PDB file of C-alpha atoms in Angstrom:
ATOM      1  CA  UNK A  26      41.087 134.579 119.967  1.00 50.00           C
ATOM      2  CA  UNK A  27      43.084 131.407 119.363  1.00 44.00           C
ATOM      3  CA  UNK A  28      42.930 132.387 115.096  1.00 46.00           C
ATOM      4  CA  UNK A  29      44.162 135.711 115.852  1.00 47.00           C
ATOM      5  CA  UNK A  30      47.300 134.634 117.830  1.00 43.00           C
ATOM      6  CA  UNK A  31      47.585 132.000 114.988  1.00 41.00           C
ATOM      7  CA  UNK A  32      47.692 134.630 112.427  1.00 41.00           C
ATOM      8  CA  UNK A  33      50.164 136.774 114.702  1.00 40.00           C
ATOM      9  CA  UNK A  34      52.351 134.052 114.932  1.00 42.00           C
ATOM     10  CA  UNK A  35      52.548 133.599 111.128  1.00 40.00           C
ATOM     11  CA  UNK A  36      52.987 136.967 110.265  1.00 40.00           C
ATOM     12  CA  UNK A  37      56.072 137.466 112.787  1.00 41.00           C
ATOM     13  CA  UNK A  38      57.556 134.443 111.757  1.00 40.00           C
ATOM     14  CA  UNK A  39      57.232 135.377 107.766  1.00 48.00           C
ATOM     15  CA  UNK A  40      58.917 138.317 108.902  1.00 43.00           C
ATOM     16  CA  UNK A  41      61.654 136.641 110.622  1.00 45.00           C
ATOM     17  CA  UNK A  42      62.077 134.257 107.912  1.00 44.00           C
ATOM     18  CA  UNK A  43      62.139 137.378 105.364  1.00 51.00           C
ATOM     19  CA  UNK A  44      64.611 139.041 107.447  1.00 50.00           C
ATOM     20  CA  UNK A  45      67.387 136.193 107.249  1.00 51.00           C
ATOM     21  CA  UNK A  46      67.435 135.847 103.567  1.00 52.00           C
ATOM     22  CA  UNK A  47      64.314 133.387 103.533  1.00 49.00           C
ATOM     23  CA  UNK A  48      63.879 129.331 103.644  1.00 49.00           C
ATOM     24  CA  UNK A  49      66.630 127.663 100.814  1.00 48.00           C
ATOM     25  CA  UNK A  50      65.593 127.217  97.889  1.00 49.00           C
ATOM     26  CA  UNK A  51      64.851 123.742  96.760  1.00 48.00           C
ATOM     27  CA  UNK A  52      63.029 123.148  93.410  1.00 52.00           C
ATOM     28  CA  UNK A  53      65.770 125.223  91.469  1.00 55.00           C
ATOM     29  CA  UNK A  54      66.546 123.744  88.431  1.00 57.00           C
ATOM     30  CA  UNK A  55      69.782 121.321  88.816  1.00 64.00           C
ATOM     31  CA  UNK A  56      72.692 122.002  86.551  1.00 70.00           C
ATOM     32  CA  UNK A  57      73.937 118.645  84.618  1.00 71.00           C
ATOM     33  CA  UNK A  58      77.687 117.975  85.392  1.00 75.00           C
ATOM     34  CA  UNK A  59      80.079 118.943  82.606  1.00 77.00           C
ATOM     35  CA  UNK A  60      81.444 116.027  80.503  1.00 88.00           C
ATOM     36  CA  UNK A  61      85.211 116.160  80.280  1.00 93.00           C
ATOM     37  CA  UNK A  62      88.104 114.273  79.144  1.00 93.00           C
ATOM     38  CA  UNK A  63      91.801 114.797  80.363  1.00 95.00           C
ATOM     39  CA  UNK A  64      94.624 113.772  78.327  1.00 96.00           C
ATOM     40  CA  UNK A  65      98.865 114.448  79.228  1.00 96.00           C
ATOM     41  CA  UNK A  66     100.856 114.829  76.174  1.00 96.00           C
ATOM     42  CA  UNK A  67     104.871 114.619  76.636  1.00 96.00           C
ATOM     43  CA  UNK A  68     107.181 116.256  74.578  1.00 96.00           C
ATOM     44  CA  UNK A  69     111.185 115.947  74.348  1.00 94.00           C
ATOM     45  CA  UNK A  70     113.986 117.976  73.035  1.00 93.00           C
ATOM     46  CA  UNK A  71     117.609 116.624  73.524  1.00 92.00           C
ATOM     47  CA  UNK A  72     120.420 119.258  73.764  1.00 91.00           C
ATOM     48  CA  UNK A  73     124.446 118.912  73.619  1.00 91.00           C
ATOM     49  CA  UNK A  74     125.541 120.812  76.764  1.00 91.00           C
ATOM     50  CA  UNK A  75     128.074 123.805  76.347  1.00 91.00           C
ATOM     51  CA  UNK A  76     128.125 124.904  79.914  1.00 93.00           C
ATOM     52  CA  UNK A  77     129.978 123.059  83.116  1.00 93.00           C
ATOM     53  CA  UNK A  78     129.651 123.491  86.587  1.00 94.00           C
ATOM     54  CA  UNK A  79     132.328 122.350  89.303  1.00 94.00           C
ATOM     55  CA  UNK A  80     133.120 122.401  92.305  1.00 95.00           C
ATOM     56  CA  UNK A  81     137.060 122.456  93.268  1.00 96.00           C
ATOM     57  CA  UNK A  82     138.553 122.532  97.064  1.00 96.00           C
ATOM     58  CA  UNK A  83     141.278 123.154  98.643  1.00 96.00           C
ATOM     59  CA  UNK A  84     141.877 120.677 101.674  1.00 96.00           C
ATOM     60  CA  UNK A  85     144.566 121.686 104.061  1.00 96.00           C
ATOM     61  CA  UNK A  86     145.504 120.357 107.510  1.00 94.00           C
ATOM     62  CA  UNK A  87     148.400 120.952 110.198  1.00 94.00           C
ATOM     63  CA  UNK A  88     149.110 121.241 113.778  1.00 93.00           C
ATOM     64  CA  UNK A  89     148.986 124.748 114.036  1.00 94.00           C
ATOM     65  CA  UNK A  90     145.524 126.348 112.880  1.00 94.00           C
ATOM     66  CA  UNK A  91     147.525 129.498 111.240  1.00 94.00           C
ATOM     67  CA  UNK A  92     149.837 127.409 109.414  1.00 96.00           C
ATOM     68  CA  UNK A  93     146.990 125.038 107.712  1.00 95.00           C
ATOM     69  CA  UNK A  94     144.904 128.518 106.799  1.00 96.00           C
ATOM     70  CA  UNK A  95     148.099 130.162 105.269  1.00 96.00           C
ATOM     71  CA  UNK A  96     149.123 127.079 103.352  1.00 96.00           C
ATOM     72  CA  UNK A  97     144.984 126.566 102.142  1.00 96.00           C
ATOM     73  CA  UNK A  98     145.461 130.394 101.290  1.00 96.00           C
ATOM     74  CA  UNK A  99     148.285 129.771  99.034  1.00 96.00           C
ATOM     75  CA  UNK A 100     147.129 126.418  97.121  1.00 96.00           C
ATOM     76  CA  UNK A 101     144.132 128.560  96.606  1.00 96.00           C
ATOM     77  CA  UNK A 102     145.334 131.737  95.469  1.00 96.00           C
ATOM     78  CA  UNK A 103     147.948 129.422  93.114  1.00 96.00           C
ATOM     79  CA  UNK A 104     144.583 127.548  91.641  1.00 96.00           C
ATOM     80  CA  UNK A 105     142.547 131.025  90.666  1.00 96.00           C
ATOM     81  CA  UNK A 106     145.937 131.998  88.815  1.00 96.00           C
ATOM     82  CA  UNK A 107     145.834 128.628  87.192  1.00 96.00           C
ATOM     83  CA  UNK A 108     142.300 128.699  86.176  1.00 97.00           C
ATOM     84  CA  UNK A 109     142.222 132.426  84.811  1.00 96.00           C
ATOM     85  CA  UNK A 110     145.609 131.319  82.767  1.00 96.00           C
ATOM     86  CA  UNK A 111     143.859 128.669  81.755  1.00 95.00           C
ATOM     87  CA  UNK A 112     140.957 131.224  80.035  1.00 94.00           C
ATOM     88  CA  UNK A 113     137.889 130.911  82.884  1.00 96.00           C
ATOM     89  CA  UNK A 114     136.877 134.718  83.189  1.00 95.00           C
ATOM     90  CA  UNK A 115     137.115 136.121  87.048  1.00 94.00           C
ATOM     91  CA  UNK A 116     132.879 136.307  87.119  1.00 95.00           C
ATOM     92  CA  UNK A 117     132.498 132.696  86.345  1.00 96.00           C
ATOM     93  CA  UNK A 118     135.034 131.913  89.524  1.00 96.00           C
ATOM     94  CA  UNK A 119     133.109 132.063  93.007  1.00 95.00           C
ATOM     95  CA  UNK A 120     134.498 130.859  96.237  1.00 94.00           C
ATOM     96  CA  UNK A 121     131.271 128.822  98.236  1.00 93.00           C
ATOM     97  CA  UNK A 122     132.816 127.722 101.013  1.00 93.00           C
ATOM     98  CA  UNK A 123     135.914 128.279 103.559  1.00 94.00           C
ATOM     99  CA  UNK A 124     135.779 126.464 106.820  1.00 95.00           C
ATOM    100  CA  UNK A 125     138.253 125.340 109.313  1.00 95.00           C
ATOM    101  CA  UNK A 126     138.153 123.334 112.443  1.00 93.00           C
ATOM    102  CA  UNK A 127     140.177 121.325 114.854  1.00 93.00           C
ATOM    103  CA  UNK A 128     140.085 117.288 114.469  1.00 90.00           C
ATOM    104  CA  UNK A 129     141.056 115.053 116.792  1.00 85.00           C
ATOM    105  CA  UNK A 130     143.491 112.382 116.367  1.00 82.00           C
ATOM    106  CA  UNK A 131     143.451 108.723 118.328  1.00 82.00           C
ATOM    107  CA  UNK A 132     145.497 105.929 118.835  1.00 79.00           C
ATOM    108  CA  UNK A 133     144.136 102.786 117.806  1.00 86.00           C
ATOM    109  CA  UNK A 134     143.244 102.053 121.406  1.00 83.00           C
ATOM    110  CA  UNK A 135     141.157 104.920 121.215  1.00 82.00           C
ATOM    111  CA  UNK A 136     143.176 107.348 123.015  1.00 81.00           C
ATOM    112  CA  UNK A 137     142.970 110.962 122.134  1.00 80.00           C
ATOM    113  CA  UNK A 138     146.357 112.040 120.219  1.00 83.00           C
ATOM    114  CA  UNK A 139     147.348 115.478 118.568  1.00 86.00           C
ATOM    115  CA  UNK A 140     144.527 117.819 117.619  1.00 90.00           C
ATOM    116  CA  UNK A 141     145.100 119.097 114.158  1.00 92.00           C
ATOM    117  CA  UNK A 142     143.361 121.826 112.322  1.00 95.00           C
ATOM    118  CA  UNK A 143     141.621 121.590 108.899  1.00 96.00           C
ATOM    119  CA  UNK A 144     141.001 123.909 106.408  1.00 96.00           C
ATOM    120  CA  UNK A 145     138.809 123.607 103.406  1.00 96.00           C
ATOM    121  CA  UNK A 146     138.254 126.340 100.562  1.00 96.00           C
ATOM    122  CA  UNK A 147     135.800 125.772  97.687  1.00 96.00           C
ATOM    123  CA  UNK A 148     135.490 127.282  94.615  1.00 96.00           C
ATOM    124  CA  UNK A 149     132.637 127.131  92.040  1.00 95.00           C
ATOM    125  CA  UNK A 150     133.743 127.805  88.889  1.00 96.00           C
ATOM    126  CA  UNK A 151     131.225 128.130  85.212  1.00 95.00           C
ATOM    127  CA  UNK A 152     133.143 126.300  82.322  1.00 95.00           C
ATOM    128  CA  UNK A 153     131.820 127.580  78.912  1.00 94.00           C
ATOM    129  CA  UNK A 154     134.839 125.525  76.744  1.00 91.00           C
ATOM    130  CA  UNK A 155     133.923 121.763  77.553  1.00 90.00           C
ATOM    131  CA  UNK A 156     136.154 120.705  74.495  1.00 89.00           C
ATOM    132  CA  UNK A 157     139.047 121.328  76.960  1.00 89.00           C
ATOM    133  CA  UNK A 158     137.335 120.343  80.157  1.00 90.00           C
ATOM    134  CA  UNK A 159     139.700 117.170  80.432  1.00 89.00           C
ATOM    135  CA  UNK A 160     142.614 119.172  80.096  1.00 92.00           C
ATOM    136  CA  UNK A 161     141.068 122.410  82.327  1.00 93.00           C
ATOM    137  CA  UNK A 162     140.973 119.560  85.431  1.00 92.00           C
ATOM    138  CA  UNK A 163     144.533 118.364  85.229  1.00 92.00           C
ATOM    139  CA  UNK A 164     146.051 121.817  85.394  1.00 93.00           C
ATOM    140  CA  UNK A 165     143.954 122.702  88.102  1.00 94.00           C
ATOM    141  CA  UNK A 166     145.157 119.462  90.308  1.00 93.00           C
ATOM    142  CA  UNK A 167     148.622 120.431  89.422  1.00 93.00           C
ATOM    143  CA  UNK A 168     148.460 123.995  91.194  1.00 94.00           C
ATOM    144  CA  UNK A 169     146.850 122.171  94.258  1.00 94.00           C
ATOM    145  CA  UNK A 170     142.707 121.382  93.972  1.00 95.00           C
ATOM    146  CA  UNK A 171     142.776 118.016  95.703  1.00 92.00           C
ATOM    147  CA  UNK A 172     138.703 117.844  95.957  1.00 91.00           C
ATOM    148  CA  UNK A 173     136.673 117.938  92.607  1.00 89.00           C
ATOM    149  CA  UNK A 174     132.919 117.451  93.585  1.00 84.00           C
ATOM    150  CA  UNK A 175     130.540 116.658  91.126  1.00 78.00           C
ATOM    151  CA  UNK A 176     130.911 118.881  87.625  1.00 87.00           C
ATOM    152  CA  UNK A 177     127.031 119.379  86.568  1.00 90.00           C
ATOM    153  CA  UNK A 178     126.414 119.943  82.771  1.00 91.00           C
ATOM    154  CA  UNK A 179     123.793 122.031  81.184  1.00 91.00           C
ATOM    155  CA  UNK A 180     122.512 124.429  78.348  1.00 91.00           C
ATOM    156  CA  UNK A 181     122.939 128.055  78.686  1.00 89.00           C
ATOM    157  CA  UNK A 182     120.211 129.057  76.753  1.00 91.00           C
ATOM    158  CA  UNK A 183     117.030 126.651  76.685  1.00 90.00           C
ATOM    159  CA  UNK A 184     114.138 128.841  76.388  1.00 92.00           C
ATOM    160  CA  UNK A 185     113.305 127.808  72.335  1.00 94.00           C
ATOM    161  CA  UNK A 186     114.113 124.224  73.430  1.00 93.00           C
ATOM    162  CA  UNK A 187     111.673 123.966  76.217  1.00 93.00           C
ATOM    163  CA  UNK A 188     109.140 125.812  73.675  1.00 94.00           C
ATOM    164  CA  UNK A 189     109.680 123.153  71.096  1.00 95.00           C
ATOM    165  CA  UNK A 190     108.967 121.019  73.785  1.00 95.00           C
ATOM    166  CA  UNK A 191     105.660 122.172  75.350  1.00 95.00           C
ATOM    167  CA  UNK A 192     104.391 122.978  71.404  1.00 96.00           C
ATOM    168  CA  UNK A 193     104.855 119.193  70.699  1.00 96.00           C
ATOM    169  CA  UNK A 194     103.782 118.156  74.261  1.00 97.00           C
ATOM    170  CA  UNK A 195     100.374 119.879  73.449  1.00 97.00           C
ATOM    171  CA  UNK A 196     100.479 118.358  69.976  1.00 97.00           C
ATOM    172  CA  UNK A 197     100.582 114.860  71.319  1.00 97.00           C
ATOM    173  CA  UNK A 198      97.965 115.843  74.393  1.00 97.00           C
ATOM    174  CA  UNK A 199      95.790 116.637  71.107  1.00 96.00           C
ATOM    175  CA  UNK A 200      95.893 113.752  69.354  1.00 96.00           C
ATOM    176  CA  UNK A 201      95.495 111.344  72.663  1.00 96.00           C
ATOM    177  CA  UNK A 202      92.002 113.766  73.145  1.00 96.00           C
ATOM    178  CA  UNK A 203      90.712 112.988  69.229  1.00 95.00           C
ATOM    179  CA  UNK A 204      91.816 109.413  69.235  1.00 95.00           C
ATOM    180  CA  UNK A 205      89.619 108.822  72.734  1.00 94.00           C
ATOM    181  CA  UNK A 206      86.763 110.946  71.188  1.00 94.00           C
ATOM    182  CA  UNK A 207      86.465 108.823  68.191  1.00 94.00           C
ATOM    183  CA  UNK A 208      86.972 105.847  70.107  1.00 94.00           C
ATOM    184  CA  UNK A 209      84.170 106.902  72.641  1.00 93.00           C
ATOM    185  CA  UNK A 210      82.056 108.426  69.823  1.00 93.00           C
ATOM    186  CA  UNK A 211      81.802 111.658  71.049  1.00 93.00           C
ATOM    187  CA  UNK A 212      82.701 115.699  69.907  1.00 93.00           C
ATOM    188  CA  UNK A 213      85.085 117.255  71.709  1.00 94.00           C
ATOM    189  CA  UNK A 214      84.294 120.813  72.827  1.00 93.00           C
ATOM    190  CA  UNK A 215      85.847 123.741  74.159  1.00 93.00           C
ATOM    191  CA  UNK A 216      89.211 123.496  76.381  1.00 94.00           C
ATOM    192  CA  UNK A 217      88.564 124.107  79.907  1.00 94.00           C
ATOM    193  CA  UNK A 218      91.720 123.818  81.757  1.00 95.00           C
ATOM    194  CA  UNK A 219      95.579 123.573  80.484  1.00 96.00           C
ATOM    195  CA  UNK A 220      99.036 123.052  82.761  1.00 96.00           C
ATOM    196  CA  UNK A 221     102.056 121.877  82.160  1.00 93.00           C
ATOM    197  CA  UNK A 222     105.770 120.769  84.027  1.00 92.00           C
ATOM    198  CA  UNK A 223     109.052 121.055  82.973  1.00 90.00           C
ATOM    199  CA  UNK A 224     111.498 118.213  83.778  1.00 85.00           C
ATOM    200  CA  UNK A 225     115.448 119.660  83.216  1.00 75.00           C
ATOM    201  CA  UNK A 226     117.689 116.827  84.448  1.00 72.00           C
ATOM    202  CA  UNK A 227     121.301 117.600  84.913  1.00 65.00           C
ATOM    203  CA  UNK A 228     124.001 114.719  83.729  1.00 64.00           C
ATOM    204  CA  UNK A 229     126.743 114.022  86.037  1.00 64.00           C
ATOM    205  CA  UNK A 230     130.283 113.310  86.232  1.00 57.00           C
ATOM    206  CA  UNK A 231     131.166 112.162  89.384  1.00 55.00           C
ATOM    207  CA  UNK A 232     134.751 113.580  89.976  1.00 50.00           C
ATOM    208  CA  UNK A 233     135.115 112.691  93.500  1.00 46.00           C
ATOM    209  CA  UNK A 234     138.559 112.211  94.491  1.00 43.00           C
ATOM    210  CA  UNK A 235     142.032 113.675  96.090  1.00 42.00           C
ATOM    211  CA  UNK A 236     145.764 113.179  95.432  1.00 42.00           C
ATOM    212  CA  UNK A 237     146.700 110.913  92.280  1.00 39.00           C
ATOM    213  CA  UNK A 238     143.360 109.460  92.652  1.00 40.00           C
ATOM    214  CA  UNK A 239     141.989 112.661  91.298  1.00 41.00           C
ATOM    215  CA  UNK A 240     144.318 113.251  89.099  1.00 40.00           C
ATOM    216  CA  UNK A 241     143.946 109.906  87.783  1.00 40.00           C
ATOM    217  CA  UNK A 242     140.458 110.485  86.691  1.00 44.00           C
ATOM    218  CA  UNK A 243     140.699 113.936  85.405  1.00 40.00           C
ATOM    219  CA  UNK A 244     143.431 112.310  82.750  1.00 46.00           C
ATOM    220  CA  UNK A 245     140.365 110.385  81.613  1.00 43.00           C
ATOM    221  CA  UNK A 246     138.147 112.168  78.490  1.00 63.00           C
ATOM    222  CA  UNK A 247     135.006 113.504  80.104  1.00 73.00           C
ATOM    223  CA  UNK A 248     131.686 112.915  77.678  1.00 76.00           C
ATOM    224  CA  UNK A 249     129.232 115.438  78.756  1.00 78.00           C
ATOM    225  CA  UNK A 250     126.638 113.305  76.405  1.00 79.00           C
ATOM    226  CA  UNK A 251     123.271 114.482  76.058  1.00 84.00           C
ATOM    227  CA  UNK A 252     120.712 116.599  78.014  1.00 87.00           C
ATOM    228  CA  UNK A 253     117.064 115.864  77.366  1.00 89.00           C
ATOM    229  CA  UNK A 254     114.945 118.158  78.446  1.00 91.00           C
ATOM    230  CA  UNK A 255     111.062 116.948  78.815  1.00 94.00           C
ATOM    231  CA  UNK A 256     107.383 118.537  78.990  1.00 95.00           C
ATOM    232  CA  UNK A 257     104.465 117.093  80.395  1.00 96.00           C
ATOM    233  CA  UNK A 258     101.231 119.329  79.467  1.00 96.00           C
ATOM    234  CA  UNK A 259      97.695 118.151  80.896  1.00 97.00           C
ATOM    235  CA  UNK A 260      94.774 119.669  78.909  1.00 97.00           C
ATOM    236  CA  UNK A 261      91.225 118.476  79.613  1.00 96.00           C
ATOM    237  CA  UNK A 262      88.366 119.215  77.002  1.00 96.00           C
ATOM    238  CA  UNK A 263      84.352 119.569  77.200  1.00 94.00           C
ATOM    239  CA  UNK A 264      82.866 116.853  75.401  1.00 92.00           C
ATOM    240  CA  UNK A 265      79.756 116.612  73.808  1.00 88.00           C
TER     241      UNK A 265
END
């Protein structure tokens, strides 16, 4: 009786056991790791820039909150005039920013004074001539920018120097991989993985400044001088 329930007991539990998928599999055969190598190769291009970005304001204040917007209107209006004069096409001049609000004056005993109102007007403007970029800058803080944030230089087209770059950024990622091979004494095999990164920086002028200050420093030659632009590409090879 006690070989029958046994055998009961075996059977239902087979069953069970069938029913989940069955016990895990242990003696399959284990799969060796995959020897690999991974090499970064960097390649560089350096460019001359022929585009300019700035940013020119318009800072107005006065007691009276109409009077400071109608004068920051003006200046404004009187600096688009100079800069489309001056060449710069109407799409590549974009206002970014027009804010006003009230500040409050004190004494130096740190009593509240007069409130006065300030205005501030931005406009971004794309400079394609940078041969007269000096020159574009003075004219502008004669018709009344008295803010010039930073003017940001770049390339307007960069595509076939950023694929110069990655081609010799994989070239040099090559040759690290064969020199390491023949150093280890091994064959390199197939390539199993490849990325890369592109690194653009953007050189800049600082042109901070208001009044003759400004003024002072857009008399001054600007040198745009040269942007590199860099690729990192990471390839890593089978080896055998």
């Amino acid at each position: 009786m006690k070989t029958n329930i046994l055998i009961v007991a075996v059977l239902v539990l087979s069953v069970l056991l069938s029913a989940c998928g069955g016990p895990t599999t242990i003696n399959q055969a284990a799969q060796p790791p995959v020897r690999s190598v991974s090499v970064s190769g960097l390649g560089e291009v350096s460019l001359s820039p022929d585009v300019a970005f700035i940013y020119l304001g318009v800072h107005t204040e006065d007691a009276s909150a109409s009077t400071a917007v109608a004068a920051n209107n003006v200046q404004t209006q009187e600096v688009i005039e100079a800069l489309q004069n001056f060449g710069i096409d109407t799409k590549d001049i974009r206002t970014t920013n027009f804010s006003i609000w009230p500040s409050q004056n004190y004494s130096p005993e740190g009593l509240p004074l007069d409130i006065r109102y300030v205005v501030d007007n931005t406009v971004y403007v794309t400079v394609r001539d940078l041969d007269n970029l000096g020159e574009l800058l003075d004219v502008v803080i004669s018709a009344g920018v008295n803010t010039v944030n930073s003017i940001q230089f770049d390339v307007a087209d960069k595509k076939e120097a950023l694929r110069d770059a990655r081609a010799d950024a994989v070239k040099n990622a090559q040759a690290q991989a064969r020199e390491l091979a023949d150093a280890a004494g091994v064959e390199l095999g197939e390539i199993q993985s490849i990325s890369y990164y592109d690194s653009v920086p953007y050189p800049m002028f600082d042109g901070k400044g208001g009044g003759g200050g400004g003024a002072a420093e857009a008399a001054v030659p600007i040198q745009p001088g040269q942007l590199t632009l860099s690729v990192t590409v990471s390839i890593t090879y089978a080896i055998k």
